[in-house]
Short mmCIF file of C-alpha atoms in Angstrom, two decimals:
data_model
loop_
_atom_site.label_atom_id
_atom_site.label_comp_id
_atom_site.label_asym_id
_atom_site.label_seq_id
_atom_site.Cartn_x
_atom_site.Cartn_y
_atom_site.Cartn_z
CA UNK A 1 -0.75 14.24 24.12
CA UNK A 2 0.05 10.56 24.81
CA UNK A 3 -1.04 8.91 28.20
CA UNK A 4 1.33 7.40 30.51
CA UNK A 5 0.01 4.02 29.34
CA UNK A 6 0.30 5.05 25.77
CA UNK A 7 3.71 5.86 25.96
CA UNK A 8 4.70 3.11 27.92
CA UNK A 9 2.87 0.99 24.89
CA UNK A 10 5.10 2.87 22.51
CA UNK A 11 7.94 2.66 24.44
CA UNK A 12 7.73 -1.27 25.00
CA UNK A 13 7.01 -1.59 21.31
CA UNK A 14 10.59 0.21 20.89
CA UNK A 15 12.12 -2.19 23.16
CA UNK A 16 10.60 -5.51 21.75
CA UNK A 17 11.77 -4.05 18.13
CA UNK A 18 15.29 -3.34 18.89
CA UNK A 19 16.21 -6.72 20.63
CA UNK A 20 14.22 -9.09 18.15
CA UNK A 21 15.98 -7.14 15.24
CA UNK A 22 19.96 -7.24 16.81
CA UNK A 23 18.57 -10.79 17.76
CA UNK A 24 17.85 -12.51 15.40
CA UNK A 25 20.85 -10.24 12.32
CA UNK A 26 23.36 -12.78 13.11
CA UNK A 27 21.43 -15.85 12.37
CA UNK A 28 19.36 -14.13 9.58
CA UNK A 29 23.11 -13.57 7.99
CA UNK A 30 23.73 -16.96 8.28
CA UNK A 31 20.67 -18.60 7.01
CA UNK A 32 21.34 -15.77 3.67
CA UNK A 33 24.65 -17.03 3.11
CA UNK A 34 23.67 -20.65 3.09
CA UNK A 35 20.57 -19.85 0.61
CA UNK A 36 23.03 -17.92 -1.36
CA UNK A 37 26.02 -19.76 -1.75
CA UNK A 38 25.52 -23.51 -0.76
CA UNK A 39 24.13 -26.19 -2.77
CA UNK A 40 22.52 -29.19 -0.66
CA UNK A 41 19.84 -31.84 -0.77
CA UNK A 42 16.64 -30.19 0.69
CA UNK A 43 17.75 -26.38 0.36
CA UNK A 44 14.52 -25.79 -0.78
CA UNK A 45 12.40 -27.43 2.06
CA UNK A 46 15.42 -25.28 3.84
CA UNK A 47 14.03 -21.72 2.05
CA UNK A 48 10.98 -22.70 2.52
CA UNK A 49 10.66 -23.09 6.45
CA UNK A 50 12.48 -19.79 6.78
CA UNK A 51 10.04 -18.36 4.69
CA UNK A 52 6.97 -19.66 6.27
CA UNK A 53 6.31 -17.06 8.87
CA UNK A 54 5.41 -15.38 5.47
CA UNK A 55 2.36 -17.18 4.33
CA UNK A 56 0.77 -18.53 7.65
CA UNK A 57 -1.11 -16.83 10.04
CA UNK A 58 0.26 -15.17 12.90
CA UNK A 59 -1.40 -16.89 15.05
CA UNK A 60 -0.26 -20.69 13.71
CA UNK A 61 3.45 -19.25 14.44
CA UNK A 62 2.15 -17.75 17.93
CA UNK A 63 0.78 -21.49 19.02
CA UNK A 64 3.95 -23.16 17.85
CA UNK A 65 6.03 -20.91 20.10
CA UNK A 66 3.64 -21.19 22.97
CA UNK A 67 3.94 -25.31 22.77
CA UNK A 68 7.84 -25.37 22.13
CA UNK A 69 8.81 -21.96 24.49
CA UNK A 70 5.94 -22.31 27.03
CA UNK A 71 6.53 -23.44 30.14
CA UNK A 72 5.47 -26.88 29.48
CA UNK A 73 7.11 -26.97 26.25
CA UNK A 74 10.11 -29.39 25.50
CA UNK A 75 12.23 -26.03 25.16
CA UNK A 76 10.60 -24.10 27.44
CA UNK A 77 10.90 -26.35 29.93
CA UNK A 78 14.54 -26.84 29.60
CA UNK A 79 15.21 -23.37 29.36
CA UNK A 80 13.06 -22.92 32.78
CA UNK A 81 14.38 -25.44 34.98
CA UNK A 82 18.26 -25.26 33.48
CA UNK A 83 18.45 -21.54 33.38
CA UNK A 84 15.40 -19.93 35.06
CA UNK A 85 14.51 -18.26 31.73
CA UNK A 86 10.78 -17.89 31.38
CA UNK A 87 9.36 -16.58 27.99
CA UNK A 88 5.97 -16.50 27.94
CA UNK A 89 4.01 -14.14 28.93
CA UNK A 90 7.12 -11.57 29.22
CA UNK A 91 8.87 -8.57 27.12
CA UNK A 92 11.59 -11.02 26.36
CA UNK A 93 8.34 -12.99 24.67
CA UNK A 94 7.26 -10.43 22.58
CA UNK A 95 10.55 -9.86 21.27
CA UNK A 96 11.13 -13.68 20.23
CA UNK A 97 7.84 -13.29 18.40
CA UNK A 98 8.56 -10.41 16.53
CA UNK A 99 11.74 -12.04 15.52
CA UNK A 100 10.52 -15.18 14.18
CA UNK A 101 7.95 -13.10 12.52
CA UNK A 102 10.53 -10.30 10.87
CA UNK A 103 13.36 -13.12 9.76
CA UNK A 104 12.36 -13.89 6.53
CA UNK A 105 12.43 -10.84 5.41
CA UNK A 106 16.00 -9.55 7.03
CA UNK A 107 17.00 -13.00 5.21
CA UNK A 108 15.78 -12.51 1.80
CA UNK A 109 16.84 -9.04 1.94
CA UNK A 110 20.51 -9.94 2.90
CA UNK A 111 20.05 -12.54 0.35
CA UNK A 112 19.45 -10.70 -2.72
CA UNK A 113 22.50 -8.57 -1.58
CA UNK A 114 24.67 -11.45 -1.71
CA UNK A 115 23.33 -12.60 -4.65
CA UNK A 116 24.12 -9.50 -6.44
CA UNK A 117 27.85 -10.10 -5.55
CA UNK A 118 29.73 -10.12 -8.85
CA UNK A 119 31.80 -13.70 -7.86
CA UNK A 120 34.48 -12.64 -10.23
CA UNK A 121 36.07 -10.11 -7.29
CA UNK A 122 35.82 -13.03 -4.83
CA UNK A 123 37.67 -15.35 -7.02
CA UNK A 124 40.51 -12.29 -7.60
CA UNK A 125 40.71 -12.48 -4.08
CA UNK A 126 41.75 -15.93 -4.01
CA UNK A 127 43.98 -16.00 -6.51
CA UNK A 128 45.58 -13.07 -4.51
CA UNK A 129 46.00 -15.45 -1.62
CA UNK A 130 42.88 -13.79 0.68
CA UNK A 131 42.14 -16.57 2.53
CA UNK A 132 38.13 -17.17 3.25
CA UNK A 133 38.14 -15.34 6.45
CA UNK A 134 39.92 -11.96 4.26
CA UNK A 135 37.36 -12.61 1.51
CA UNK A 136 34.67 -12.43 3.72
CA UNK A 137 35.43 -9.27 5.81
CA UNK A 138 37.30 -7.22 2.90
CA UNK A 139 34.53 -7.91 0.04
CA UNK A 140 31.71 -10.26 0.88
CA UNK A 141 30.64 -8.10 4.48
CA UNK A 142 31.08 -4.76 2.82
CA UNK A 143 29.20 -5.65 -0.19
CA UNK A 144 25.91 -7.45 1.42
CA UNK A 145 26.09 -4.28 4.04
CA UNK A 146 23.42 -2.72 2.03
CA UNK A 147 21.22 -5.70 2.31
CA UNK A 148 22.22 -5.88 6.06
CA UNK A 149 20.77 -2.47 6.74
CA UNK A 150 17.69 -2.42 4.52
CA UNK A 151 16.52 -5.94 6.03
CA UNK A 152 17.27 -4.97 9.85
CA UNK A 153 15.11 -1.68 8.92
CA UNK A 154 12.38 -3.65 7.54
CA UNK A 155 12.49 -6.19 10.27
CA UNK A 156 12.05 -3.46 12.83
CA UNK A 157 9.47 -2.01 10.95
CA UNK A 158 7.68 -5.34 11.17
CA UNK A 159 8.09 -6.12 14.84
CA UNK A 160 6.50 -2.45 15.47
CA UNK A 161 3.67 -3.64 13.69
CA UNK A 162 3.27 -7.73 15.27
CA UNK A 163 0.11 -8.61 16.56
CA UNK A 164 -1.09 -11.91 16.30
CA UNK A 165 1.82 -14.05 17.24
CA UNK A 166 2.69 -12.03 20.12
CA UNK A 167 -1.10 -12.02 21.58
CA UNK A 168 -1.03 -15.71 21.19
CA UNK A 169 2.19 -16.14 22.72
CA UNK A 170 2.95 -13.75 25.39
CA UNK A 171 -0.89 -12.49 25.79
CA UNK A 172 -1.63 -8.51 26.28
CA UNK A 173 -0.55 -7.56 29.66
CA UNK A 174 0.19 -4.29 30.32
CA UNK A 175 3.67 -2.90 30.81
CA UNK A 176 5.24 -6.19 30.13
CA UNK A 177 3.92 -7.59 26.63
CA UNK A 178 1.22 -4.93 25.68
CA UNK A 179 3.15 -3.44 22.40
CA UNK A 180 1.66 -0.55 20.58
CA UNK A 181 -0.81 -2.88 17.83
CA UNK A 182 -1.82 -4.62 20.92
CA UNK A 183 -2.68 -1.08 22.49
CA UNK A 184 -4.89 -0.03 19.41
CA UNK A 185 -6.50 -3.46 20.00
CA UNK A 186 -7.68 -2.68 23.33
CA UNK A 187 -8.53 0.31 22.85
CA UNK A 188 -10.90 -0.08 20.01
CA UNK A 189 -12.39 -3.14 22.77
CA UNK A 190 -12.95 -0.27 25.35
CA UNK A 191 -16.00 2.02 25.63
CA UNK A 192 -14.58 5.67 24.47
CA UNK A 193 -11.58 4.57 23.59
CA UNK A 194 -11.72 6.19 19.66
CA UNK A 195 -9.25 8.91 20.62
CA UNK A 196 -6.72 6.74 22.30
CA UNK A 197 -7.00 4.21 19.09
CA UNK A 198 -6.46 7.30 16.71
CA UNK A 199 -3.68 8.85 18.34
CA UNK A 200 -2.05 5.10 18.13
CA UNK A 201 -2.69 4.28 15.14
CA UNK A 202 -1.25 7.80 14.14
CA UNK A 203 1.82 6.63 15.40
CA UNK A 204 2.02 3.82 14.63
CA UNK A 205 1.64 5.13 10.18
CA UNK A 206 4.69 7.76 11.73
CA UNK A 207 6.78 4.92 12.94
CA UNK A 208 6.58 2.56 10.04
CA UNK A 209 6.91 4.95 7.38
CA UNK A 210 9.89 6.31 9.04
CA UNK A 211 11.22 2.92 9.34
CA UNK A 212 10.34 2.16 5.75
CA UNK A 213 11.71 5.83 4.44
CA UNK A 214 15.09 5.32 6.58
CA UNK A 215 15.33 1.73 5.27
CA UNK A 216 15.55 3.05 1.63
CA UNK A 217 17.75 5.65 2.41
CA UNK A 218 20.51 3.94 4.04
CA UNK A 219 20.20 1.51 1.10
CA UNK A 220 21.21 4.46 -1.32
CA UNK A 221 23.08 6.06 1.20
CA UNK A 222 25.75 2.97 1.48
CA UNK A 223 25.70 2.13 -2.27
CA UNK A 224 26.89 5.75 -3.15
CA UNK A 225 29.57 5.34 -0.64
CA UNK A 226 30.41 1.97 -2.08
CA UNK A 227 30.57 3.88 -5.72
CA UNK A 228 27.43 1.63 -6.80
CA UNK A 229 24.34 3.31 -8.91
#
């Protein structure tokens, strides 16, 4: 049996995953269809900026929110004194950090859906007189909806699992940024606290291969319906 603390970990963890994901699906749709389909001078330092959550360390992404979303930060402080919006140390936070962190891989995954377009039923399109709005809705959105579904999946898998950005960011305070990998952490820090680590870390293998298992089956799932193999 989970503690009230534990579920409250798990439950917070839930929270933080479901807004960073519906969050950050719009702009992670946009930033695919540029990679995709546009052609401009620095597209690659473009890719490769959205991609570097990726490669650095947690942390490195954690201390570049905290100076440009902190309360002393040049958007931070905007946000804060415009708005009353304070993101640090807060839920809201945690769920910023798990989004930056999860993007590049909604992106690329949306990506390679679009990429696997076939052009030639766009182009029909046109010469049908679908205008770009029409092609977009009737063929493009269906077709990357695979893609869509699979990435938001895997980016809520990897927001269950964020550590290091969020700690650095939004610290580990309990009931309002202390997530479910930032539970295990403290527990494995406190005297007797094996159990309590093994029961989380038990859930947290359940909810990531669930996440991971659902993401591939909505994947086939869609394509079936969509008469692809």
């Amino acid at each position: 049996m989970l503690t009230p603390l534990e579920i409250e970990a798990v439950s917070l963890s839930l929270w933080v995953a479901s807004w960073s994901t519906l969050t950050v699906l719009p702009l992670a749709i946009v930033a695919a269809l540029i990679l995709a389909r546009a052609e401009f001078w620095g597209k690659s330092l473009f890719d490769g900026i959205i991609h570097l959550p990726l490669v650095l360390p947690p942390v490195v992404i954690g201390y570049l929110l905290l100076i440009t979303l902190g309360t002393r930060g040049v958007i931070g402080s905007w946000l804060l004194e415009n708005f009353g919006i304070r993101l640090i140390f807060t839920s809201a936070g945690a769920s910023v950090a798990a989004g930056v962190m999860s993007f590049p891989l909604m992106v690329r995954a949306i990506r390679l859906a679009i990429e696997a377009i076939d052009s030639g039923l766009e182009a029909a399109a046109r010469t049908l007189g679908a205008g770009p709005i029409d092609r977009f809705l009737t063929i493009t959105l269906p077709l990357m909806l695979p893609g869509i579904l699979s990435g938001a999946v895997m980016a809520f898998a990897a927001s269950l699992g964020e550590f290091g950005a969020t700690i650095t960011f939004v610290s580990n305070i309990p009931g309002e940024t202390r997530t479910l990998p930032l539970a295990i952490y403290t527990a494995t820090q406190t005297p007797d606290g094996d159990l309590e680590a093994a029961r989380l870390v038990a859930l947290s293998f359940t909810l990531s291969l669930s996440a991971l298992i659902l993401s591939e089956w909505l994947g086939r799932r869609v394509r079936r319906m969509m008469g692809r193999p």
